PDB file of C-alpha atoms and ligand atoms in Angstrom:
ATOM      1  CA  MET A  27       0.017   0.042  -0.309  1.00 98.00           C
ATOM      2  CA  LYS A  28       1.011   3.417  -0.906  1.00 98.00           C
ATOM      3  CA  VAL A  29       0.369   6.566   0.978  1.00 98.00           C
ATOM      4  CA  LEU A  30       0.843  10.158  -0.466  1.00 98.00           C
ATOM      5  CA  VAL A  31       1.133  13.246   1.808  1.00 99.00           C
ATOM      6  CA  LEU A  32      -0.513  15.819   0.366  1.00 99.00           C
ATOM      7  CA  GLY A  33      -1.064  18.388   3.135  1.00 99.00           C
ATOM      8  CA  ALA A  34       0.733  17.956   6.279  1.00 99.00           C
ATOM      9  CA  GLY A  35      -0.214  21.000   7.993  1.00 98.00           C
ATOM     10  CA  ALA A  36      -3.043  22.011  10.337  1.00 98.00           C
ATOM     11  CA  GLY A  37      -5.975  25.045   9.315  1.00 98.00           C
ATOM     12  CA  GLY A  38      -4.038  27.849   7.767  1.00 98.00           C
ATOM     13  CA  GLY A  39      -0.853  25.725   6.522  1.00 98.00           C
ATOM     14  CA  CYS A  40       2.114  27.130   6.500  1.00 98.00           C
ATOM     15  CA  PRO A  41       3.133  29.895   6.282  1.00 98.00           C
ATOM     16  CA  GLN A  42      -0.661  31.174   7.240  1.00 98.00           C
ATOM     17  CA  TRP A  43      -1.739  33.741   4.830  1.00 98.00           C
ATOM     18  CA  ASN A  44      -2.091  36.457   7.580  1.00 98.00           C
ATOM     19  CA  CYS A  45       0.678  35.269  10.060  1.00 98.00           C
ATOM     20  CA  ASN A  46       3.775  36.859  11.186  1.00 97.00           C
ATOM     21  CA  CYS A  47       4.315  34.177  14.143  1.00 97.00           C
ATOM     22  CA  ALA A  48       7.906  33.229  14.127  1.00 95.00           C
ATOM     23  CA  MET A  49       7.393  29.736  12.181  1.00 97.00           C
ATOM     24  CA  CYS A  50       5.337  31.498   9.207  1.00 98.00           C
ATOM     25  CA  ALA A  51       7.849  34.508   9.259  1.00 98.00           C
ATOM     26  CA  ALA A  52      10.786  31.762   8.981  1.00 98.00           C
ATOM     27  CA  THR A  53       9.089  30.178   6.329  1.00 98.00           C
ATOM     28  CA  ARG A  54       8.546  32.745   4.313  1.00 98.00           C
ATOM     29  CA  GLU A  55      12.062  34.491   4.698  1.00 97.00           C
ATOM     30  CA  GLY A  56      13.762  30.887   4.622  1.00 95.00           C
ATOM     31  CA  SER A  57      15.754  31.954   7.581  1.00 91.00           C
ATOM     32  CA  ARG A  58      15.143  28.552   8.986  1.00 93.00           C
ATOM     33  CA  LEU A  59      14.803  25.073   7.630  1.00 96.00           C
ATOM     34  CA  ILE A  60      10.947  25.091   7.472  1.00 98.00           C
ATOM     35  CA  ARG A  61       9.011  23.541   4.560  1.00 98.00           C
ATOM     36  CA  PRO A  62       6.011  25.029   3.396  1.00 98.00           C
ATOM     37  CA  ARG A  63       2.807  22.967   4.474  1.00 98.00           C
ATOM     38  CA  THR A  64      -0.677  23.052   2.749  1.00 98.00           C
ATOM     39  CA  GLN A  65      -3.677  21.802   4.641  1.00 98.00           C
ATOM     40  CA  SER A  66      -4.495  18.401   5.810  1.00 97.00           C
ATOM     41  CA  SER A  67      -5.105  15.364   3.652  1.00 98.00           C
ATOM     42  CA  ILE A  68      -3.607  12.153   2.640  1.00 99.00           C
ATOM     43  CA  ALA A  69      -4.116   9.862  -0.450  1.00 99.00           C
ATOM     44  CA  VAL A  70      -3.716   5.651  -0.198  1.00 98.00           C
ATOM     45  CA  SER A  71      -3.563   3.753  -2.832  1.00 98.00           C
ATOM     46  CA  PRO A  72      -3.193  -0.299  -3.170  1.00 98.00           C
ATOM     47  CA  ASP A  73      -0.968  -0.051  -6.646  1.00 97.00           C
ATOM     48  CA  GLY A  74      -0.252   3.460  -7.284  1.00 97.00           C
ATOM     49  CA  GLN A  75      -3.164   3.692 -10.241  1.00 97.00           C
ATOM     50  CA  ARG A  76      -6.475   4.074  -7.789  1.00 98.00           C
ATOM     51  CA  TRP A  77      -6.561   6.314  -4.829  1.00 98.00           C
ATOM     52  CA  VAL A  78      -8.788   6.878  -1.994  1.00 99.00           C
ATOM     53  CA  LEU A  79      -8.620  10.630  -0.824  1.00 99.00           C
ATOM     54  CA  LEU A  80      -8.681  10.885   3.253  1.00 99.00           C
ATOM     55  CA  ASN A  81      -9.965  14.489   3.788  1.00 99.00           C
ATOM     56  CA  ALA A  82     -10.393  16.799   1.265  1.00 99.00           C
ATOM     57  CA  SER A  83      -8.396  20.098   1.950  1.00 98.00           C
ATOM     58  CA  PRO A  84      -9.341  23.454   0.594  1.00 98.00           C
ATOM     59  CA  ASP A  85      -5.801  23.396  -1.025  1.00 98.00           C
ATOM     60  CA  ILE A  86      -6.814  20.040  -2.981  1.00 98.00           C
ATOM     61  CA  GLY A  87      -6.040  22.160  -6.208  1.00 98.00           C
ATOM     62  CA  THR A  88      -2.587  23.115  -5.573  1.00 98.00           C
ATOM     63  CA  GLN A  89      -2.127  19.499  -4.172  1.00 98.00           C
ATOM     64  CA  LEU A  90      -3.658  17.407  -6.959  1.00 98.00           C
ATOM     65  CA  ARG A  91      -1.619  19.665  -9.294  1.00 98.00           C
ATOM     66  CA  SER A  92       1.770  18.629  -7.621  1.00 97.00           C
ATOM     67  CA  GLN A  93       1.224  14.923  -7.632  1.00 98.00           C
ATOM     68  CA  PRO A  94       1.600  13.323 -11.197  1.00 98.00           C
ATOM     69  CA  ALA A  95       0.112  10.074  -9.579  1.00 98.00           C
ATOM     70  CA  LEU A  96      -3.076  12.315  -9.243  1.00 98.00           C
ATOM     71  CA  HIS A  97      -3.606  13.644 -12.749  1.00 98.00           C
ATOM     72  CA  PRO A  98      -6.338  12.771 -15.005  1.00 98.00           C
ATOM     73  CA  LYS A  99      -4.935   9.369 -16.843  1.00 95.00           C
ATOM     74  CA  GLN A 100      -7.144   8.439 -19.894  1.00 92.00           C
ATOM     75  CA  GLY A 101     -10.089   9.903 -21.822  1.00 93.00           C
ATOM     76  CA  LEU A 102     -11.238  13.467 -21.769  1.00 96.00           C
ATOM     77  CA  ARG A 103     -12.307  13.792 -17.919  1.00 97.00           C
ATOM     78  CA  ASP A 104     -10.720  11.412 -15.476  1.00 96.00           C
ATOM     79  CA  SER A 105      -9.126  11.027 -12.229  1.00 98.00           C
ATOM     80  CA  PRO A 106      -7.523   8.195 -10.407  1.00 98.00           C
ATOM     81  CA  ILE A 107      -9.338   9.417  -7.196  1.00 98.00           C
ATOM     82  CA  LYS A 108     -11.934   7.051  -6.786  1.00 98.00           C
ATOM     83  CA  ALA A 109     -13.381   7.618  -3.315  1.00 98.00           C
ATOM     84  CA  VAL A 110     -13.267  10.026  -0.530  1.00 99.00           C
ATOM     85  CA  VAL A 111     -13.162   9.426   3.240  1.00 99.00           C
ATOM     86  CA  LEU A 112     -13.442  12.262   5.762  1.00 99.00           C
ATOM     87  CA  MET A 113     -12.287  12.051   9.485  1.00 99.00           C
ATOM     88  CA  ASP A 114     -14.426  15.141  10.729  1.00 98.00           C
ATOM     89  CA  ALA A 115     -16.324  17.879   9.200  1.00 98.00           C
ATOM     90  CA  GLN A 116     -13.566  20.723   9.758  1.00 98.00           C
ATOM     91  CA  ILE A 117     -13.144  23.459   7.024  1.00 98.00           C
ATOM     92  CA  ASP A 118      -9.642  22.067   6.575  1.00 98.00           C
ATOM     93  CA  HIS A 119     -10.873  18.399   6.201  1.00 98.00           C
ATOM     94  CA  ALA A 120     -14.064  18.857   4.100  1.00 98.00           C
ATOM     95  CA  THR A 121     -14.129  21.880   1.763  1.00 99.00           C
ATOM     96  CA  GLY A 122     -11.678  20.565  -0.721  1.00 99.00           C
ATOM     97  CA  LEU A 123     -15.001  18.520  -1.580  1.00 99.00           C
ATOM     98  CA  LEU A 124     -16.373  21.839  -3.432  1.00 98.00           C
ATOM     99  CA  SER A 125     -13.049  21.731  -5.641  1.00 98.00           C
ATOM    100  CA  LEU A 126     -14.114  18.172  -7.040  1.00 98.00           C
ATOM    101  CA  ARG A 127     -17.671  19.678  -8.181  1.00 98.00           C
ATOM    102  CA  GLU A 128     -16.614  18.848 -11.858  1.00 98.00           C
ATOM    103  CA  GLY A 129     -16.239  15.549 -11.576  1.00 97.00           C
ATOM    104  CA  PRO A 130     -19.028  12.737 -11.441  1.00 97.00           C
ATOM    105  CA  PRO A 131     -20.839  12.304  -8.208  1.00 98.00           C
ATOM    106  CA  LEU A 132     -18.608  11.731  -5.211  1.00 98.00           C
ATOM    107  CA  GLU A 133     -18.010   8.534  -3.640  1.00 98.00           C
ATOM    108  CA  LEU A 134     -18.205   9.636  -0.109  1.00 99.00           C
ATOM    109  CA  TYR A 135     -17.725   7.795   2.904  1.00 99.00           C
ATOM    110  CA  VAL A 136     -18.600   9.642   6.714  1.00 99.00           C
ATOM    111  CA  THR A 137     -20.380   8.922   9.577  1.00 98.00           C
ATOM    112  CA  PRO A 138     -23.892  10.115  10.434  1.00 98.00           C
ATOM    113  CA  CYS A 139     -22.186  12.941  12.699  1.00 98.00           C
ATOM    114  CA  VAL A 140     -20.327  14.374   9.958  1.00 98.00           C
ATOM    115  CA  PHE A 141     -23.193  14.081   7.081  1.00 98.00           C
ATOM    116  CA  GLU A 142     -25.339  16.373   9.566  1.00 98.00           C
ATOM    117  CA  ASP A 143     -22.385  18.697   9.878  1.00 98.00           C
ATOM    118  CA  LEU A 144     -21.971  19.227   6.409  1.00 98.00           C
ATOM    119  CA  THR A 145     -25.615  19.489   5.497  1.00 98.00           C
ATOM    120  CA  THR A 146     -26.501  22.057   8.344  1.00 98.00           C
ATOM    121  CA  GLY A 147     -23.274  24.089  10.145  1.00 98.00           C
ATOM    122  CA  LEU A 148     -21.305  23.588   6.649  1.00 98.00           C
ATOM    123  CA  PRO A 149     -23.744  22.668   4.334  1.00 98.00           C
ATOM    124  CA  ILE A 150     -21.251  21.657   1.797  1.00 98.00           C
ATOM    125  CA  LEU A 151     -22.954  18.422   0.655  1.00 98.00           C
ATOM    126  CA  THR A 152     -26.126  19.998   0.385  1.00 98.00           C
ATOM    127  CA  VAL A 153     -24.384  22.845  -2.302  1.00 98.00           C
ATOM    128  CA  LEU A 154     -22.764  20.015  -4.481  1.00 98.00           C
ATOM    129  CA  GLU A 155     -26.288  18.561  -5.148  1.00 98.00           C
ATOM    130  CA  HIS A 156     -26.288  21.141  -7.570  1.00 98.00           C
ATOM    131  CA  TYR A 157     -23.118  20.134  -9.331  1.00 98.00           C
ATOM    132  CA  CYS A 158     -21.528  16.541  -9.143  1.00 98.00           C
ATOM    133  CA  GLY A 159     -23.985  15.047  -6.180  1.00 98.00           C
ATOM    134  CA  VAL A 160     -22.823  12.968  -3.689  1.00 98.00           C
ATOM    135  CA  ARG A 161     -22.976   9.108  -2.944  1.00 98.00           C
ATOM    136  CA  TRP A 162     -23.141   9.253   0.745  1.00 98.00           C
ATOM    137  CA  HIS A 163     -21.840   5.826   2.095  1.00 98.00           C
ATOM    138  CA  MET A 164     -22.541   5.465   5.860  1.00 98.00           C
ATOM    139  CA  LEU A 165     -20.086   4.670   8.404  1.00 98.00           C
ATOM    140  CA  PRO A 166     -22.097   3.452  10.990  1.00 98.00           C
ATOM    141  CA  VAL A 167     -19.981   4.723  13.850  1.00 98.00           C
ATOM    142  CA  ALA A 168     -22.786   6.255  16.223  1.00 98.00           C
ATOM    143  CA  GLY A 169     -24.265   5.827  19.673  1.00 98.00           C
ATOM    144  CA  GLU A 170     -22.988   2.331  20.984  1.00 98.00           C
ATOM    145  CA  GLN A 171     -21.197   1.733  17.418  1.00 98.00           C
ATOM    146  CA  LYS A 172     -17.598   2.914  18.154  1.00 98.00           C
ATOM    147  CA  LEU A 173     -15.960   0.523  15.253  1.00 98.00           C
ATOM    148  CA  ALA A 174     -17.178  -0.235  11.561  1.00 98.00           C
ATOM    149  CA  GLU A 175     -15.245  -2.350   9.298  1.00 98.00           C
ATOM    150  CA  PHE A 176     -16.125  -1.289   5.460  1.00 98.00           C
ATOM    151  CA  ALA A 177     -15.112  -1.995   2.112  1.00 98.00           C
ATOM    152  CA  ILE A 178     -14.520   0.611  -0.913  1.00 98.00           C
ATOM    153  CA  ASP A 179     -15.458  -0.686  -4.723  1.00 97.00           C
ATOM    154  CA  GLY A 180     -12.521  -1.026  -6.698  1.00 97.00           C
ATOM    155  CA  PHE A 181     -10.232  -1.462  -3.613  1.00 98.00           C
ATOM    156  CA  GLU A 182     -10.708  -4.989  -2.166  1.00 98.00           C
ATOM    157  CA  THR A 183      -7.017  -5.621  -1.247  1.00 98.00           C
ATOM    158  CA  LEU A 184      -7.539  -3.078   1.563  1.00 98.00           C
ATOM    159  CA  ARG A 185      -9.627  -3.615   4.738  1.00 98.00           C
ATOM    160  CA  PHE A 186     -11.366  -0.251   6.281  1.00 98.00           C
ATOM    161  CA  ARG A 187     -11.808   0.124   9.491  1.00 98.00           C
ATOM    162  CA  ALA A 188     -13.089   3.373  11.041  1.00 98.00           C
ATOM    163  CA  ILE A 189     -12.800   3.972  14.970  1.00 98.00           C
ATOM    164  CA  ALA A 190     -14.405   6.658  16.947  1.00 98.00           C
ATOM    165  CA  ILE A 191     -11.812   8.661  18.821  1.00 98.00           C
ATOM    166  CA  PRO A 192     -12.055  11.189  21.713  1.00 96.00           C
ATOM    167  CA  GLY A 193     -12.014  14.679  19.876  1.00 95.00           C
ATOM    168  CA  LYS A 194     -14.443  17.886  19.041  1.00 95.00           C
ATOM    169  CA  ALA A 195     -16.920  18.735  16.304  1.00 97.00           C
ATOM    170  CA  PRO A 196     -15.996  21.899  14.522  1.00 97.00           C
ATOM    171  CA  PRO A 197     -17.160  25.489  16.019  1.00 97.00           C
ATOM    172  CA  TYR A 198     -20.334  25.193  13.769  1.00 98.00           C
ATOM    173  CA  SER A 199     -21.696  21.830  14.366  1.00 98.00           C
ATOM    174  CA  PRO A 200     -25.118  21.348  16.258  1.00 95.00           C
ATOM    175  CA  HIS A 201     -22.879  19.258  18.877  1.00 92.00           C
ATOM    176  CA  ARG A 202     -19.875  21.235  19.364  1.00 93.00           C
ATOM    177  CA  HIS A 203     -20.809  21.434  23.002  1.00 93.00           C
ATOM    178  CA  ASP A 204     -22.484  17.819  23.012  1.00 94.00           C
ATOM    179  CA  PRO A 205     -19.805  15.453  21.614  1.00 94.00           C
ATOM    180  CA  LYS A 206     -20.875  12.500  19.843  1.00 97.00           C
ATOM    181  CA  VAL A 207     -19.500   9.139  18.661  1.00 98.00           C
ATOM    182  CA  GLY A 208     -18.803   9.829  15.095  1.00 98.00           C
ATOM    183  CA  ASP A 209     -17.800  13.256  15.355  1.00 98.00           C
ATOM    184  CA  ASN A 210     -14.040  12.093  15.135  1.00 98.00           C
ATOM    185  CA  ILE A 211     -12.714   9.213  13.465  1.00 98.00           C
ATOM    186  CA  ALA A 212      -9.593   7.500  13.045  1.00 98.00           C
ATOM    187  CA  LEU A 213      -9.000   5.153  10.150  1.00 98.00           C
ATOM    188  CA  GLU A 214      -6.940   1.772  10.059  1.00 98.00           C
ATOM    189  CA  ILE A 215      -6.228   0.592   6.467  1.00 98.00           C
ATOM    190  CA  THR A 216      -4.531  -3.055   6.451  1.00 98.00           C
ATOM    191  CA  ASP A 217      -3.046  -4.176   3.481  1.00 98.00           C
ATOM    192  CA  ARG A 218      -4.837  -7.571   3.205  1.00 98.00           C
ATOM    193  CA  ALA A 219      -1.933  -9.240   1.058  1.00 97.00           C
ATOM    194  CA  THR A 220       0.806  -8.339   3.711  1.00 97.00           C
ATOM    195  CA  GLY A 221      -1.533  -8.050   6.723  1.00 98.00           C
ATOM    196  CA  ARG A 222       0.614  -4.399   7.384  1.00 98.00           C
ATOM    197  CA  ARG A 223      -1.428  -1.624   8.834  1.00 98.00           C
ATOM    198  CA  LEU A 224      -1.737   2.136   8.178  1.00 98.00           C
ATOM    199  CA  PHE A 225      -3.718   4.076  11.537  1.00 98.00           C
ATOM    200  CA  TYR A 226      -4.265   7.606  10.256  1.00 98.00           C
ATOM    201  CA  ALA A 227      -5.381  10.094  12.946  1.00 98.00           C
ATOM    202  CA  PRO A 228      -4.936  13.395  12.237  1.00 98.00           C
ATOM    203  CA  GLY A 229      -7.093  14.935  14.967  1.00 98.00           C
ATOM    204  CA  LEU A 230      -6.823  13.187  18.262  1.00 98.00           C
ATOM    205  CA  ALA A 231      -7.484  14.420  21.624  1.00 97.00           C
ATOM    206  CA  ASP A 232      -6.312  11.793  23.918  1.00 97.00           C
ATOM    207  CA  VAL A 233      -4.480   8.375  23.462  1.00 97.00           C
ATOM    208  CA  GLY A 234      -6.261   6.042  26.048  1.00 96.00           C
ATOM    209  CA  PRO A 235      -6.101   2.217  26.073  1.00 97.00           C
ATOM    210  CA  ALA A 236      -7.908   1.677  23.118  1.00 97.00           C
ATOM    211  CA  GLU A 237      -5.784   4.380  20.976  1.00 98.00           C
ATOM    212  CA  LEU A 238      -2.922   2.493  22.287  1.00 98.00           C
ATOM    213  CA  GLU A 239      -3.953  -0.791  21.214  1.00 97.00           C
ATOM    214  CA  TRP A 240      -4.877   0.282  17.722  1.00 97.00           C
ATOM    215  CA  MET A 241      -1.613   2.084  17.433  1.00 98.00           C
ATOM    216  CA  GLN A 242       0.367  -0.708  18.961  1.00 96.00           C
ATOM    217  CA  ASP A 243       1.694  -3.008  16.094  1.00 93.00           C
ATOM    218  CA  ALA A 244       1.038  -0.632  13.164  1.00 98.00           C
ATOM    219  CA  ALA A 245       3.640  -0.789  10.409  1.00 98.00           C
ATOM    220  CA  CYS A 246       2.846   3.223  10.067  1.00 98.00           C
ATOM    221  CA  VAL A 247       0.921   5.402  12.620  1.00 98.00           C
ATOM    222  CA  LEU A 248       0.146   8.749  11.343  1.00 98.00           C
ATOM    223  CA  VAL A 249      -1.156  10.858  14.234  1.00 98.00           C
ATOM    224  CA  ASP A 250      -1.855  14.204  15.240  1.00 98.00           C
ATOM    225  CA  GLY A 251       1.140  16.874  15.590  1.00 98.00           C
ATOM    226  CA  THR A 252      -0.843  19.924  15.668  1.00 98.00           C
ATOM    227  CA  PHE A 253       0.680  21.424  18.999  1.00 98.00           C
ATOM    228  CA  TRP A 254       3.952  21.111  20.994  1.00 98.00           C
ATOM    229  CA  THR A 255       2.465  22.620  23.982  1.00 98.00           C
ATOM    230  CA  GLU A 256      -0.943  22.864  25.512  1.00 97.00           C
ATOM    231  CA  ASP A 257      -0.629  26.717  25.490  1.00 97.00           C
ATOM    232  CA  GLU A 258       1.229  27.496  22.532  1.00 97.00           C
ATOM    233  CA  MET A 259      -1.250  29.486  20.725  1.00 97.00           C
ATOM    234  CA  LEU A 260      -1.852  31.538  23.934  1.00 97.00           C
ATOM    235  CA  LYS A 261       1.912  32.019  24.658  1.00 97.00           C
ATOM    236  CA  ALA A 262       2.590  33.272  21.114  1.00 96.00           C
ATOM    237  CA  GLY A 263      -0.277  35.620  21.418  1.00 96.00           C
ATOM    238  CA  LEU A 264      -2.070  33.760  18.413  1.00 96.00           C
ATOM    239  CA  GLY A 265      -5.256  32.997  19.932  1.00 95.00           C
ATOM    240  CA  SER A 266      -7.134  32.375  22.995  1.00 96.00           C
ATOM    241  CA  LYS A 267      -7.638  28.546  22.659  1.00 96.00           C
ATOM    242  CA  ARG A 268      -5.663  25.885  24.167  1.00 97.00           C
ATOM    243  CA  ALA A 269      -5.070  22.638  22.529  1.00 97.00           C
ATOM    244  CA  SER A 270      -7.257  20.500  24.204  1.00 96.00           C
ATOM    245  CA  ASP A 271     -10.303  23.470  23.560  1.00 95.00           C
ATOM    246  CA  MET A 272      -9.651  22.488  19.874  1.00 96.00           C
ATOM    247  CA  GLY A 273      -9.586  18.945  20.465  1.00 96.00           C
ATOM    248  CA  HIS A 274      -5.764  18.105  19.817  1.00 98.00           C
ATOM    249  CA  LEU A 275      -3.179  15.956  22.199  1.00 98.00           C
ATOM    250  CA  PRO A 276       0.054  17.971  22.091  1.00 98.00           C
ATOM    251  CA  GLN A 277       2.949  16.155  21.940  1.00 98.00           C
ATOM    252  CA  THR A 278       4.355  17.227  25.094  1.00 98.00           C
ATOM    253  CA  GLY A 279       2.278  15.878  28.489  1.00 95.00           C
ATOM    254  CA  SER A 280       2.030  17.533  31.785  1.00 88.00           C
ATOM    255  CA  ALA A 281       2.165  16.171  35.448  1.00 86.00           C
ATOM    256  CA  GLU A 282      -1.387  15.009  34.914  1.00 88.00           C
ATOM    257  CA  ARG A 283      -1.262  13.561  31.599  1.00 91.00           C
ATOM    258  CA  GLY A 284       1.280  12.373  28.896  1.00 96.00           C
ATOM    259  CA  GLY A 285       1.621  13.716  25.621  1.00 98.00           C
ATOM    260  CA  MET A 286       1.580  12.520  22.152  1.00 98.00           C
ATOM    261  CA  MET A 287       5.615  11.647  22.403  1.00 98.00           C
ATOM    262  CA  ASP A 288       4.744   9.706  25.506  1.00 98.00           C
ATOM    263  CA  ALA A 289       1.912   7.870  23.817  1.00 98.00           C
ATOM    264  CA  LEU A 290       4.321   6.930  20.678  1.00 98.00           C
ATOM    265  CA  ASP A 291       6.902   5.653  23.267  1.00 98.00           C
ATOM    266  CA  ARG A 292       4.856   3.279  24.457  1.00 97.00           C
ATOM    267  CA  THR A 293       4.020   1.903  20.967  1.00 97.00           C
ATOM    268  CA  ARG A 294       5.856  -0.661  19.236  1.00 96.00           C
ATOM    269  CA  ALA A 295       4.772   0.983  15.351  1.00 98.00           C
ATOM    270  CA  GLN A 296       7.552   0.735  13.015  1.00 98.00           C
ATOM    271  CA  ARG A 297       7.036   3.908  11.772  1.00 98.00           C
ATOM    272  CA  LYS A 298       5.780   6.970  13.761  1.00 98.00           C
ATOM    273  CA  LEU A 299       4.919  10.137  12.344  1.00 99.00           C
ATOM    274  CA  LEU A 300       3.317  13.309  12.962  1.00 99.00           C
ATOM    275  CA  ILE A 301       0.569  15.382  10.629  1.00 99.00           C
ATOM    276  CA  HIS A 302      -1.582  18.348  10.818  1.00 98.00           C
ATOM    277  CA  ILE A 303       1.338  20.254  12.228  1.00 98.00           C
ATOM    278  CA  ASN A 304      -0.112  24.047  12.933  1.00 98.00           C
ATOM    279  CA  ASN A 305       2.050  27.069  11.939  1.00 98.00           C
ATOM    280  CA  SER A 306       2.663  27.628  15.391  1.00 98.00           C
ATOM    281  CA  ASN A 307       4.406  24.241  16.501  1.00 98.00           C
ATOM    282  CA  PRO A 308       8.273  24.737  16.884  1.00 98.00           C
ATOM    283  CA  ILE A 309       8.884  21.128  15.246  1.00 98.00           C
ATOM    284  CA  LEU A 310       8.414  22.549  12.087  1.00 98.00           C
ATOM    285  CA  ASP A 311      11.739  24.145  12.644  1.00 98.00           C
ATOM    286  CA  GLU A 312      14.190  21.308  11.131  1.00 98.00           C
ATOM    287  CA  HIS A 313      17.646  22.261  13.025  1.00 98.00           C
ATOM    288  CA  GLY A 314      15.701  23.066  16.583  1.00 98.00           C
ATOM    289  CA  PRO A 315      15.700  21.469  19.590  1.00 98.00           C
ATOM    290  CA  GLU A 316      12.181  20.037  19.504  1.00 98.00           C
ATOM    291  CA  ARG A 317      12.546  18.174  16.207  1.00 98.00           C
ATOM    292  CA  ALA A 318      15.602  16.754  17.892  1.00 98.00           C
ATOM    293  CA  GLU A 319      13.798  15.310  20.610  1.00 98.00           C
ATOM    294  CA  LEU A 320      11.593  13.617  18.458  1.00 98.00           C
ATOM    295  CA  SER A 321      13.891  12.005  16.126  1.00 98.00           C
ATOM    296  CA  ALA A 322      15.783  11.105  19.687  1.00 98.00           C
ATOM    297  CA  ARG A 323      12.456   8.906  20.054  1.00 98.00           C
ATOM    298  CA  GLY A 324      12.125   8.002  16.334  1.00 98.00           C
ATOM    299  CA  ILE A 325       9.085  10.025  15.697  1.00 98.00           C
ATOM    300  CA  GLU A 326       9.430  11.817  12.437  1.00 98.00           C
ATOM    301  CA  VAL A 327       7.224  14.902  10.902  1.00 99.00           C
ATOM    302  CA  ALA A 328       5.301  14.410   7.868  1.00 99.00           C
ATOM    303  CA  HIS A 329       5.755  16.852   4.730  1.00 98.00           C
ATOM    304  CA  ASP A 330       3.796  17.360   1.737  1.00 98.00           C
ATOM    305  CA  GLY A 331       5.156  14.744  -0.612  1.00 98.00           C
ATOM    306  CA  MET A 332       6.022  12.784   1.460  1.00 98.00           C
ATOM    307  CA  GLU A 333       5.522   9.017   0.281  1.00 98.00           C
ATOM    308  CA  ILE A 334       5.470   6.199   2.092  1.00 98.00           C
ATOM    309  CA  GLU A 335       5.304   2.500   1.381  1.00 98.00           C
ATOM    310  CA  ILE A 336       3.772   0.346   3.880  1.00 97.00           C
TER     311      ILE A 336
HETATM  312  C1  MLT B 413      -8.298  21.970  14.138  1.00 97.64           C
HETATM  313  O1  MLT B 413      -7.846  20.852  13.684  1.00 97.64           O
HETATM  314  O2  MLT B 413      -8.361  22.485  15.102  1.00 97.64           O
HETATM  315  C2  MLT B 413      -8.561  22.838  12.564  1.00 97.64           C
HETATM  316  O3  MLT B 413      -7.064  23.142  12.213  1.00 97.64           O
HETATM  317  C3  MLT B 413      -8.827  24.208  13.220  1.00 97.64           C
HETATM  318  C4  MLT B 413      -9.321  25.002  11.627  1.00 97.64           C
HETATM  319  O4  MLT B 413      -9.045  24.703  10.572  1.00 97.64           O
HETATM  320  O5  MLT B 413      -9.078  26.489  11.624  1.00 97.64           O
HETATM  321 MN1   MN B 414      -7.629  20.899  11.439  1.00 97.64          MN
HETATM  322 ZN1   ZN B 415       1.970  31.543  11.854  1.00 97.64          ZN
END
């Protein structure tokens, strides 16, 4: 199975259009080794020919243009992207669907909560009915059901599992303040031939025993790398929200709770990567001490264009 990182940044990307924070400014000036990152999305393929898009970023136009594997191959109108799965209904993960409106109906795999958000608070799917239309494949992660195995047409060599994880619905969701199973999912994708597994969770508010178990022997985990510390936005004067207010577990922990680095230290996953990196996060600096700490623990930082063979 092949994984292509289309966008490794969080909302806003890096540099963010209106931001002069240390990381955004240094990225623009080239004064530190920081790669620009577009907003959060990856694509997965069993053979390099047919791809499933995991999240659809507002930067999808640039992302697809820069990836030859995802260009049209045959006939007048065509795309190697055959289906789209969303992890949540956040702007950075969903609004790219609007840029796919010129194609055939979208084969879209989302939970009932995400479907609701995308037809109410952010009614993208309703709008798309006036263009390509959407075929909704419901991922039955809701209520008591926290896990759903599903298949995607044309991708029979892969097994997909959607897993409810701790997170937050977006600010415009009818249940922003009343969390529901299905607001946020992780995806486990297993190559049936080799048994090797990818665990993908770009938004993850906590890593409890269940999440650790999912990550344990994965060939690759690609997980929430949004923030280095819980209060990094506040300290930098960039905003008033803490990492936990936004549903993200920071890399560094506190006395009460371990961070993402502690969680990853406890897994035997063969490759451990952070993705969905916010532009405030000092791990973006490839020569910085935070990046060195990650490297010492065997943790990598995903970047746009990164290819992962699983
Ligand atoms: C988040 O995951 O919290 C987002 O990146 C926020 C956003 O898109 O503005
Ligand atoms: Mn996000
Ligand atoms: Zn910034």
